Coordinates of C-alpha atoms in Angstrom, one line a residue:
X1 CA 23.0 36.7 -20.2
X2 CA 26.2 34.9 -19.1
X3 CA 26.3 31.5 -17.4
X4 CA 27.2 32.9 -14.0
X5 CA 26.5 36.7 -13.9
X6 CA 27.6 38.4 -10.7
X7 CA 26.0 41.6 -12.0
X8 CA 22.8 41.5 -14.0
X9 CA 20.8 44.6 -15.0
X10 CA 17.5 44.3 -16.8
X11 CA 15.7 47.3 -18.3
X12 CA 17.3 49.7 -15.8
X13 CA 16.5 53.4 -16.2
X14 CA 17.4 56.2 -13.8
X15 CA 16.8 59.9 -13.6
X16 CA 18.5 62.2 -11.0
X17 CA 16.2 64.4 -8.9
X18 CA 15.3 67.5 -10.8
X19 CA 16.8 66.3 -14.1
X20 CA 14.8 66.7 -17.3
X21 CA 15.8 63.4 -18.9
X22 CA 17.0 59.9 -17.9
X23 CA 20.7 59.5 -17.2
X24 CA 20.5 55.7 -17.6
X25 CA 18.2 54.5 -20.4
X26 CA 16.8 51.0 -20.5
X27 CA 20.1 49.4 -19.6
X28 CA 20.6 45.6 -20.1
X29 CA 23.9 44.3 -19.0
X30 CA 25.4 41.1 -17.5
X31 CA 28.9 40.8 -16.1
X32 CA 30.2 37.3 -15.5
X33 CA 31.7 36.3 -12.1
X34 CA 35.5 36.6 -12.3
X35 CA 35.5 39.0 -15.3
X36 CA 37.9 42.0 -15.5
X37 CA 35.7 44.7 -17.1
X38 CA 36.7 48.1 -18.4
X39 CA 33.8 50.6 -18.7
X40 CA 34.6 53.2 -21.3
X41 CA 33.0 56.2 -23.0
X42 CA 33.2 59.9 -23.2
X43 CA 32.9 62.3 -20.3
X44 CA 29.3 62.6 -19.4
X45 CA 28.3 59.3 -20.9
X46 CA 27.0 58.0 -17.5
X47 CA 29.7 55.5 -16.8
X48 CA 29.9 56.4 -13.1
X49 CA 26.1 56.4 -12.7
X50 CA 26.0 53.0 -14.3
X51 CA 28.6 51.6 -11.8
X52 CA 26.8 53.1 -8.9
X53 CA 23.9 50.8 -9.5
X54 CA 26.3 48.0 -8.6
X55 CA 26.7 49.0 -4.9
X56 CA 23.2 50.4 -4.4
X57 CA 24.1 54.1 -4.3
X58 CA 21.6 54.3 -7.2
X59 CA 18.8 54.3 -6.2
X60 CA 19.3 54.4 -2.4
X61 CA 21.6 57.4 -2.0
X62 CA 20.6 59.2 -5.2
X63 CA 16.9 58.7 -4.7
X64 CA 15.7 59.6 -8.2
X65 CA 13.3 57.8 -10.5
X66 CA 14.5 54.2 -10.8
X67 CA 12.9 51.4 -12.9
X68 CA 14.0 47.9 -13.9
X69 CA 15.9 45.3 -12.0
X70 CA 19.5 45.3 -10.8
X71 CA 20.9 42.1 -9.2
X72 CA 24.4 42.0 -7.7
X73 CA 25.7 38.7 -6.2
X74 CA 22.2 37.4 -6.4
X75 CA 20.8 40.3 -4.4
X76 CA 18.1 42.7 -5.7
X77 CA 19.7 46.1 -5.0
X78 CA 16.4 47.8 -4.8
X79 CA 15.2 45.7 -1.9
X80 CA 18.6 45.6 -0.3
X81 CA 20.7 48.4 1.3
X82 CA 24.0 50.1 0.6
X83 CA 25.3 48.7 3.9
X84 CA 24.5 45.1 2.9
X85 CA 26.0 45.5 -0.5
X86 CA 29.2 47.1 0.8
X87 CA 30.5 43.8 2.2
X88 CA 30.3 42.3 -1.3
X89 CA 31.1 45.3 -3.5
X90 CA 34.1 47.5 -2.8
X91 CA 34.0 50.9 -4.6
X92 CA 36.8 53.5 -5.0
X93 CA 35.1 56.7 -6.1
X94 CA 36.4 59.2 -8.5
X95 CA 36.2 61.8 -5.7
X96 CA 37.9 59.3 -3.4
X97 CA 38.9 61.9 -0.8
X98 CA 35.3 62.0 0.4
X99 CA 35.4 58.3 1.4
X100 CA 38.4 58.8 3.7
X101 CA 36.9 59.3 7.2
X102 CA 39.6 58.2 9.8
X103 CA 42.6 60.2 11.0
X104 CA 45.5 57.9 9.9
X105 CA 46.1 55.6 7.0
X106 CA 46.1 52.5 9.2
X107 CA 42.9 53.6 10.9
X108 CA 41.3 54.2 7.5
X109 CA 42.2 50.8 6.1
X110 CA 41.2 48.9 9.2
X111 CA 37.9 50.8 9.6
X112 CA 35.6 48.5 7.6
X113 CA 37.1 45.2 8.7
X114 CA 36.8 46.2 12.4
X115 CA 33.2 47.4 11.9
X116 CA 32.3 44.1 10.2
X117 CA 33.8 42.2 13.1
X118 CA 36.6 40.4 11.3
X119 CA 39.0 38.9 13.9
X120 CA 41.8 39.1 11.3
X121 CA 41.4 42.9 10.8
X122 CA 45.0 43.6 11.6
X123 CA 46.2 41.0 9.1
X124 CA 43.9 42.3 6.4
X125 CA 45.1 45.9 7.0
X126 CA 48.8 44.9 6.8
X127 CA 48.2 42.8 3.7
X128 CA 46.4 45.7 1.8
X129 CA 49.1 48.2 2.7
X130 CA 51.9 45.8 1.6
X131 CA 50.1 45.1 -1.7
X132 CA 50.1 48.8 -2.6
X133 CA 53.5 49.6 -1.1
X134 CA 52.1 52.1 1.4
X135 CA 53.3 50.4 4.7
X136 CA 55.5 53.4 5.3
X137 CA 52.5 55.6 5.3
X138 CA 50.6 53.6 8.0
X139 CA 50.9 56.2 10.7
X140 CA 50.6 59.2 8.4
X141 CA 47.6 61.5 8.9
X142 CA 45.2 61.6 6.0
X143 CA 45.5 65.3 5.6
X144 CA 49.3 64.9 5.1
X145 CA 48.9 62.7 2.0
X146 CA 49.4 63.7 -1.6
X147 CA 46.5 63.1 -4.0
X148 CA 48.1 59.9 -5.2
X149 CA 48.8 58.6 -1.7
X150 CA 45.2 59.3 -0.7
X151 CA 44.0 57.4 -3.7
X152 CA 46.1 54.4 -2.8
X153 CA 44.8 54.5 0.8
X154 CA 41.2 54.5 -0.5
X155 CA 41.9 51.4 -2.7
X156 CA 43.7 49.7 0.2
X157 CA 40.6 50.2 2.4
X158 CA 38.5 48.4 -0.2
X159 CA 41.0 45.6 -0.6
X160 CA 41.1 45.0 3.1
X161 CA 37.4 43.8 2.9
X162 CA 38.3 41.1 0.3
X163 CA 35.1 41.8 -1.6
X164 CA 33.6 39.7 -4.4
X165 CA 33.5 42.8 -6.7
X166 CA 35.8 45.8 -6.8
X167 CA 34.8 48.9 -8.7
X168 CA 37.4 51.5 -9.3
X169 CA 36.5 54.8 -10.9
X170 CA 39.6 56.1 -12.7
X171 CA 42.1 54.0 -10.9
X172 CA 45.2 55.8 -12.2
X173 CA 43.9 59.3 -12.4
X174 CA 46.3 60.8 -9.8
X175 CA 49.1 58.2 -9.6
X176 CA 52.6 58.4 -11.0
X177 CA 53.0 56.2 -14.0
X178 CA 55.0 53.4 -12.3
X179 CA 52.5 53.1 -9.5
X180 CA 49.6 53.3 -12.0
X181 CA 51.0 50.2 -13.7
X182 CA 51.4 48.5 -10.4
X183 CA 47.8 49.2 -9.4
X184 CA 46.6 47.4 -12.6
X185 CA 49.0 44.6 -12.0
X186 CA 47.6 44.2 -8.4
X187 CA 44.0 44.3 -9.7
X188 CA 44.9 41.7 -12.3
X189 CA 46.4 39.5 -9.5
X190 CA 43.2 39.9 -7.4
X191 CA 41.2 39.0 -10.4
X192 CA 43.1 35.9 -11.6
X193 CA 44.3 34.4 -8.4
X194 CA 41.4 35.2 -6.1
X195 CA 38.5 35.3 -8.6
X196 CA 37.5 38.8 -7.6
X197 CA 35.4 40.5 -10.3
X198 CA 37.1 43.8 -11.2
X199 CA 35.3 46.7 -12.9
X200 CA 37.3 49.8 -13.8
X201 CA 36.0 53.1 -15.3
X202 CA 38.9 54.0 -17.6
X203 CA 40.0 56.4 -20.3
X204 CA 43.6 55.0 -20.8
X205 CA 43.3 52.6 -23.7
X206 CA 46.7 51.1 -23.1
X207 CA 45.6 49.8 -19.7
X208 CA 42.3 48.6 -21.2
X209 CA 44.1 46.6 -23.9
X210 CA 46.6 45.1 -21.6
X211 CA 44.6 44.1 -18.5
X212 CA 40.9 44.0 -19.2
X213 CA 39.1 40.8 -20.3
X214 CA 36.0 42.5 -21.6
X215 CA 35.0 46.1 -22.4
X216 CA 31.6 47.9 -22.0
X217 CA 31.2 50.9 -24.2
X218 CA 28.7 53.4 -22.8
X219 CA 27.1 56.3 -24.7
X220 CA 24.2 58.6 -23.6
X221 CA 23.4 56.4 -20.6
X222 CA 23.2 53.0 -22.3
X223 CA 25.8 50.3 -23.2
X224 CA 26.5 50.3 -26.9
X225 CA 28.2 46.8 -26.7
X226 CA 29.9 44.5 -24.2
X227 CA 32.7 42.6 -26.0
X228 CA 35.8 40.5 -25.3
X229 CA 38.8 42.9 -25.1
X230 CA 40.4 41.8 -28.4
X231 CA 37.2 42.4 -30.3
X232 CA 36.8 45.7 -28.5
X233 CA 40.3 47.0 -29.3
X234 CA 39.9 46.0 -32.9
X235 CA 37.0 48.5 -33.2
X236 CA 39.4 51.4 -33.3
X237 CA 37.3 53.7 -35.3
X238 CA 34.2 53.2 -33.2
X239 CA 36.1 53.7 -29.9
X240 CA 37.7 56.9 -31.3
X241 CA 34.2 58.3 -32.1
X242 CA 33.4 57.9 -28.3
X243 CA 36.6 59.6 -27.1
X244 CA 38.8 56.5 -26.8
X245 CA 41.4 56.6 -29.6
X246 CA 43.3 53.3 -30.0
X247 CA 46.5 52.8 -27.9
X248 CA 49.6 54.2 -29.6
X249 CA 51.0 50.8 -30.4
X250 CA 47.8 49.8 -32.3
X251 CA 47.7 53.1 -34.2
X252 CA 51.4 52.6 -35.2
X253 CA 51.1 48.9 -36.3
X254 CA 47.9 49.4 -38.2
X255 CA 49.4 52.4 -40.0
X256 CA 52.2 50.2 -41.0
X257 CA 49.8 47.7 -42.5
X258 CA 49.2 45.2 -39.7
X259 CA 45.4 44.8 -39.1
X260 CA 45.5 42.7 -36.0
X261 CA 45.7 44.9 -32.9
X262 CA 48.6 44.0 -30.5
X263 CA 47.7 44.6 -26.8
X264 CA 51.2 45.0 -25.4
X265 CA 54.5 46.7 -26.4
X266 CA 56.2 43.3 -26.5
X267 CA 53.6 41.9 -28.9
X268 CA 53.9 45.0 -31.1
X269 CA 57.7 44.8 -31.2
X270 CA 57.5 41.1 -32.1
X271 CA 55.0 41.8 -34.8
X272 CA 57.1 44.6 -36.4
X273 CA 60.6 43.2 -35.9
X274 CA 63.7 45.5 -35.8
X275 CA 63.4 49.0 -37.3
X276 CA 65.0 49.1 -40.8
X277 CA 67.2 52.0 -39.7
X278 CA 68.3 51.8 -36.1
X279 CA 71.0 54.4 -36.3
X280 CA 70.8 57.7 -34.6
X281 CA 68.6 60.2 -36.5
X282 CA 70.5 63.5 -36.6
X283 CA 67.3 65.4 -36.9
X284 CA 66.1 64.2 -33.5
X285 CA 69.3 63.7 -31.6
X286 CA 68.7 64.8 -28.0
X287 CA 71.0 67.3 -26.3
X288 CA 72.7 65.6 -23.4
X289 CA 73.2 68.7 -21.5
X290 CA 70.5 69.8 -19.0
X291 CA 68.3 72.7 -20.2
X292 CA 69.4 75.0 -17.4
X293 CA 68.6 78.1 -19.6
X294 CA 70.9 80.5 -17.8
X295 CA 71.0 82.7 -21.0
X296 CA 68.6 85.5 -21.6
X297 CA 67.9 88.8 -19.9
X298 CA 66.2 89.4 -16.6
X299 CA 63.2 90.6 -18.5
X300 CA 62.7 87.1 -19.8
X301 CA 62.2 85.8 -16.3
X302 CA 58.6 85.1 -15.4
X303 CA 59.3 83.5 -12.0
X304 CA 62.3 82.6 -9.9
X305 CA 62.5 80.2 -7.0
X306 CA 65.8 80.5 -5.0
X307 CA 67.0 78.2 -2.3
X308 CA 63.5 77.4 -1.1
X309 CA 62.9 75.1 1.8
X310 CA 59.4 74.2 2.9
X311 CA 58.0 71.8 5.5
X312 CA 54.7 70.8 7.0
X313 CA 54.3 70.5 10.7
X314 CA 52.8 67.2 11.8
X315 CA 50.4 66.7 14.7
X316 CA 53.4 65.8 16.8
X317 CA 54.9 69.2 16.0
X318 CA 57.6 67.7 13.9
X319 CA 58.6 69.2 10.6
X320 CA 58.2 67.0 7.5
X321 CA 60.4 68.4 4.7
X322 CA 58.7 68.6 1.3
X323 CA 60.9 71.1 -0.6
X324 CA 64.6 71.1 0.2
X325 CA 66.8 73.8 -1.2
X326 CA 65.0 74.1 -4.6
X327 CA 66.2 76.5 -7.3
X328 CA 64.2 77.1 -10.5
X329 CA 63.9 79.9 -13.1
X330 CA 60.9 80.0 -15.4
X331 CA 61.3 82.1 -18.5
X332 CA 59.0 83.6 -21.0
X333 CA 57.8 81.0 -23.5
X334 CA 58.4 78.0 -21.2
X335 CA 56.1 75.1 -21.5
X336 CA 57.1 73.2 -18.4
X337 CA 56.0 69.7 -17.3
X338 CA 56.6 69.2 -13.6
X339 CA 56.9 65.5 -13.0
X340 CA 57.9 63.1 -10.2
X341 CA 56.5 60.4 -7.9
X342 CA 53.5 60.9 -5.6
X343 CA 54.6 63.0 -2.7
X344 CA 57.7 64.5 -4.5
X345 CA 56.5 68.1 -3.9
X346 CA 54.8 69.0 -7.2
X347 CA 51.6 70.4 -5.7
X348 CA 53.6 72.2 -3.0
X349 CA 55.8 73.9 -5.5
X350 CA 52.8 75.1 -7.6
X351 CA 51.2 76.6 -4.4
X352 CA 54.4 78.4 -3.6
X353 CA 54.5 79.9 -7.1
X354 CA 50.9 80.9 -6.7
X355 CA 51.5 82.6 -3.3
X356 CA 48.9 80.3 -1.7
X357 CA 51.8 79.3 0.6
X358 CA 55.0 81.1 1.3
X359 CA 58.3 79.2 1.9
X360 CA 59.8 78.7 5.3
X361 CA 63.1 79.7 3.8
X362 CA 64.2 81.2 0.5
X363 CA 62.3 83.4 -1.9
X364 CA 59.8 83.0 -4.7
X365 CA 59.5 85.9 -7.2
X366 CA 56.6 85.9 -9.7
X367 CA 56.4 88.6 -12.4
X368 CA 58.9 90.7 -10.3
X369 CA 56.8 90.4 -7.1
X370 CA 58.1 88.6 -3.9
X371 CA 55.2 86.3 -2.9
X372 CA 55.7 87.3 0.7
X373 CA 54.8 90.9 0.0
X374 CA 51.4 90.3 -1.6
X375 CA 48.3 88.2 -0.8
X376 CA 47.4 85.3 -3.0
X377 CA 44.2 87.1 -4.1
X378 CA 46.3 90.1 -5.4
X379 CA 48.9 87.8 -7.0
X380 CA 46.0 86.2 -9.0
X381 CA 46.4 89.3 -11.3
X382 CA 49.6 87.7 -12.4
X383 CA 49.4 84.0 -11.8
X384 CA 46.5 81.5 -12.0
X385 CA 46.5 78.2 -10.2
X386 CA 44.1 75.4 -11.2
X387 CA 43.6 73.1 -8.3
X388 CA 44.1 69.3 -8.4
X389 CA 40.6 68.8 -7.0
X390 CA 38.2 70.6 -9.4
X391 CA 35.4 71.1 -6.8
X392 CA 37.6 73.5 -4.9
X393 CA 37.2 76.0 -7.7
X394 CA 33.4 76.1 -7.9
X395 CA 32.1 79.0 -5.8
X396 CA 29.0 80.2 -7.7
X397 CA 25.7 78.7 -8.8
X398 CA 26.8 78.0 -12.4
X399 CA 29.9 77.3 -14.5
X400 CA 29.3 80.6 -16.4
X401 CA 29.3 82.5 -13.1
X402 CA 32.5 80.8 -11.9
X403 CA 34.2 81.6 -15.2
X404 CA 33.0 85.2 -15.1
X405 CA 34.0 85.8 -11.4
X406 CA 37.5 87.0 -11.9
X407 CA 37.2 89.1 -15.1
X408 CA 34.0 90.7 -13.9
X409 CA 35.4 91.6 -10.5
X410 CA 38.6 92.9 -12.1
X411 CA 36.4 94.9 -14.6
X412 CA 38.3 93.4 -17.6
X413 CA 37.2 95.1 -20.8
X414 CA 34.8 93.0 -22.8
X415 CA 34.6 90.3 -20.1
X416 CA 31.1 88.9 -21.2
X417 CA 32.5 88.1 -24.6
X418 CA 35.7 86.7 -23.0
X419 CA 33.6 84.4 -20.8
X420 CA 31.5 83.1 -23.8
X421 CA 34.6 82.6 -25.9
X422 CA 36.3 80.7 -23.2
X423 CA 33.3 78.4 -22.5
X424 CA 33.1 77.6 -26.2
X425 CA 36.8 76.7 -26.2
X426 CA 36.4 74.1 -23.6
X427 CA 33.1 72.8 -25.1
X428 CA 31.0 73.7 -22.1
X429 CA 28.6 76.3 -23.6
X430 CA 25.6 73.8 -23.3
X431 CA 26.4 73.1 -19.7
X432 CA 27.3 76.7 -18.7
X433 CA 24.2 77.1 -16.5
X434 CA 24.8 73.9 -14.5
X435 CA 26.4 74.0 -11.1
X436 CA 30.0 72.9 -11.6
X437 CA 29.8 70.4 -8.8
X438 CA 27.0 68.5 -10.6
X439 CA 29.2 67.8 -13.7
X440 CA 31.1 64.7 -14.4
X441 CA 34.7 64.5 -13.4
X442 CA 36.0 65.3 -16.9
X443 CA 33.6 68.1 -17.4
X444 CA 34.7 69.6 -14.1
X445 CA 38.3 69.6 -15.3
X446 CA 37.4 71.5 -18.4
X447 CA 35.4 74.0 -16.3
X448 CA 38.4 74.7 -14.1
X449 CA 40.5 75.2 -17.2
X450 CA 38.0 77.8 -18.4
X451 CA 38.2 79.6 -15.0
X452 CA 42.0 79.8 -15.4
X453 CA 41.9 80.9 -19.0
X454 CA 39.5 83.7 -18.3
X455 CA 41.9 85.1 -15.8
X456 CA 44.5 85.8 -18.6
X457 CA 47.5 85.4 -16.2
X458 CA 51.1 85.9 -17.0
X459 CA 51.9 82.5 -15.4
X460 CA 49.5 79.6 -15.6
X461 CA 49.9 76.7 -13.1
X462 CA 47.9 73.5 -13.6
X463 CA 47.8 70.6 -11.2
X464 CA 47.0 67.3 -13.1
X465 CA 44.8 69.0 -15.7
X466 CA 44.2 65.9 -17.8
X467 CA 43.4 63.5 -14.9
X468 CA 39.9 61.8 -15.4
X469 CA 39.6 63.2 -19.0
X470 CA 38.7 61.1 -21.9
X471 CA 41.3 61.2 -24.7
X472 CA 39.3 63.7 -26.8
X473 CA 39.0 66.1 -23.9
X474 CA 42.7 65.6 -23.0
X475 CA 43.7 66.4 -26.5
X476 CA 41.5 69.5 -26.4
X477 CA 43.3 70.6 -23.3
X478 CA 46.7 70.1 -25.0
X479 CA 45.4 72.1 -28.0
X480 CA 44.2 74.9 -25.8
X481 CA 47.5 75.1 -24.0
X482 CA 49.2 75.3 -27.5
X483 CA 46.9 78.2 -28.3
X484 CA 47.8 80.1 -25.1
X485 CA 51.4 80.9 -26.1
X486 CA 50.3 84.4 -27.4
X487 CA 48.5 85.4 -24.2
X488 CA 50.2 83.6 -21.4
X489 CA 54.0 84.1 -20.9
X490 CA 54.7 80.7 -19.4
X491 CA 52.8 77.5 -18.2
X492 CA 53.7 74.9 -15.7
X493 CA 51.8 71.7 -15.6
X494 CA 52.2 69.2 -12.7
X495 CA 51.4 65.9 -14.3
X496 CA 51.7 62.1 -14.4
X497 CA 50.5 62.1 -18.1
X498 CA 53.5 61.2 -20.1
X499 CA 51.7 61.7 -23.4
X500 CA 51.1 65.3 -22.3
X501 CA 54.8 65.6 -21.4
X502 CA 55.9 64.2 -24.8
X503 CA 53.4 66.2 -27.0
X504 CA 53.2 69.5 -25.3
X505 CA 56.2 70.3 -23.0
X506 CA 59.5 71.8 -24.2
X507 CA 61.1 71.5 -20.8
X508 CA 60.7 68.9 -18.0
X509 CA 61.4 69.6 -14.4
X510 CA 61.9 66.3 -12.5
X511 CA 61.3 66.5 -8.7
X512 CA 62.8 64.0 -6.4
X513 CA 63.3 64.2 -2.6
X514 CA 62.2 67.8 -2.5
X515 CA 64.6 69.2 -5.1
X516 CA 65.1 69.4 -8.9
X517 CA 66.9 66.2 -9.9
X518 CA 66.8 67.1 -13.7
X519 CA 65.9 70.0 -15.9
X520 CA 65.8 68.5 -19.4
X521 CA 63.9 68.1 -22.6
X522 CA 61.2 65.4 -23.0
X523 CA 63.2 63.3 -25.5
X524 CA 66.2 63.2 -23.2
X525 CA 64.0 62.3 -20.2
X526 CA 62.7 59.2 -22.0
X527 CA 66.2 58.2 -23.0
X528 CA 67.3 58.1 -19.3
X529 CA 66.1 54.8 -17.7
X530 CA 67.9 55.7 -14.4
X531 CA 66.0 59.0 -14.1
X532 CA 62.7 57.4 -15.1
X533 CA 63.1 54.7 -12.4
X534 CA 64.1 57.2 -9.7
X535 CA 61.0 59.4 -10.4
X536 CA 58.5 56.5 -10.8
X537 CA 57.9 57.5 -14.5
X538 CA 57.0 55.3 -17.4
X539 CA 57.5 56.6 -21.0
X540 CA 54.6 56.7 -23.5
X541 CA 53.8 53.4 -25.2
X542 CA 55.2 54.6 -28.5
X543 CA 58.5 55.6 -26.9
X544 CA 58.8 52.2 -25.3
X545 CA 58.0 50.6 -28.7
X546 CA 60.6 52.7 -30.4
X547 CA 63.3 51.5 -27.9
X548 CA 62.1 47.9 -28.3
X549 CA 62.6 47.9 -32.1
X550 CA 66.0 49.6 -31.8
X551 CA 65.3 53.3 -32.5
X552 CA 67.6 55.8 -30.9
X553 CA 66.6 58.3 -29.8
X554 CA 63.2 56.9 -29.1
X555 CA 60.2 58.6 -30.8
X556 CA 57.8 60.9 -28.9
X557 CA 54.6 60.3 -31.0
X558 CA 53.0 57.9 -33.3
X559 CA 53.6 59.9 -36.5
X560 CA 57.3 60.2 -35.8
X561 CA 57.6 56.4 -35.1
X562 CA 55.8 55.5 -38.4
X563 CA 57.8 58.1 -40.4
X564 CA 61.1 56.7 -39.1
X565 CA 60.0 53.1 -39.5
X566 CA 58.4 53.5 -42.9
X567 CA 58.4 57.1 -44.2
X568 CA 55.8 56.6 -46.9
X569 CA 53.2 55.5 -44.4
X570 CA 52.9 58.7 -42.5
X571 CA 50.7 60.6 -44.9
X572 CA 48.3 57.8 -45.8
X573 CA 46.8 56.4 -42.6
X574 CA 43.9 58.1 -40.8
X575 CA 44.8 56.5 -37.4
X576 CA 47.8 58.8 -37.2
X577 CA 45.5 61.8 -36.7
X578 CA 43.8 60.3 -33.6
X579 CA 45.1 62.1 -30.6
X580 CA 47.8 63.9 -32.6
X581 CA 48.6 67.6 -32.5

């Protein structure tokens, strides 16, 4: 037990109603006041359930079998209420859209301070919006927001209460990389300057290493250990076993013979010094010309977007432009990463390609079909769209039934075998009879991928498929996308995951202000600071490290970095296989 625990759990166990075993098992955990704690572990390890004991949702909302004692800010959560704890513990949920209840952003952020009777509610609201750079969204309706903008609004509504504890479940899951970094910087500011205890549930090891003060590793409903961050990141092998491979800079430096784990790119660059050969490597020289891909026959074209304009009508009947004169051709074999800041139009473009929406102007042709001429349900024979919010794809009583829905209804030959094979690919066979809505966030992502794979489309569209996934699951998604090249003509992934961009994509479409600002290869994207800044993008850690030690062009993965820095090291160090493809 720490000297001043703000959270103290003693022998806490919890079982959800109807479950056959405990989700939390005899948990003993103390978190010191003013700590910045990262809770880590694989999908389904009970990280979220553990954190819901901090604000009383377990056991007051989820009224299962609870035993033991949980004290938060000196209050016994069992004899308290969720309402009482809510003024002390701010919580941004993984399914954050469900906590947005007011019509506009300003209304949402001011809702709790007004209800608690704070006279300075307007000041608190303005302060929270300014901290997260969303003042320009103040009068925007919640339903008009992108996923990332809605996430920021949920966090701002928590900050406006100035709580003693802030718990954020997957704080960067749907944010563009630049804003994700800023979120952590803001949380660090709240922690260090205002003494607020911060707890994040996180899969991104680079944020854990850089910002956390301590780390709790959870497995099968119980903390394995709670350690200072440096001790935690030094346990690279054990973290990797639980789906949290070491950050790229740690894997690179340790492969080069440095046992101490650097926690930032600057520290790693100082440790390594300049690269022995900083000249341009002709084997990886980027092509400076955009990859417009105008060559090829019409038969190679999977989809074409021509001079498309699309707007949403606001409550005031004004048109808000999202897509503005966009042109794009998708060709057979393309592995496209669709990137850009929150609100840049990525999700809208995917929905236009899927026929879920039709453009106000221009045309969208998919597999030779004008999307205006056919319903979205009939277009699903040709294109599969995996929603940003996984719960929207669960229609049946079990994951197996959801995966089987399309191939069974379309009478695809051998569909039962197809379903079982697909479930096995995404490692969900053991959970196939569970309702998809009852799964963890990462498990839900894998289930939606299975639904899309079972449709065997010509064009596969994925909206943030790796958000909320542990690294092992994310790597499994990338590997599955690799395997699909023989059965799916082209894939388009809207993503903020720059590692996915670097390791999977062969083409990057950058959206900015409703149009294509660049159509290039990943290596060139990361060599363009101006383009990265304009699109709110941040390169992978290893790319930043490569630039910091003088490599040009910058490397895309750890193995490439090590090979160029010290060629003989590539084949001898096991860390290079973590998260590599």
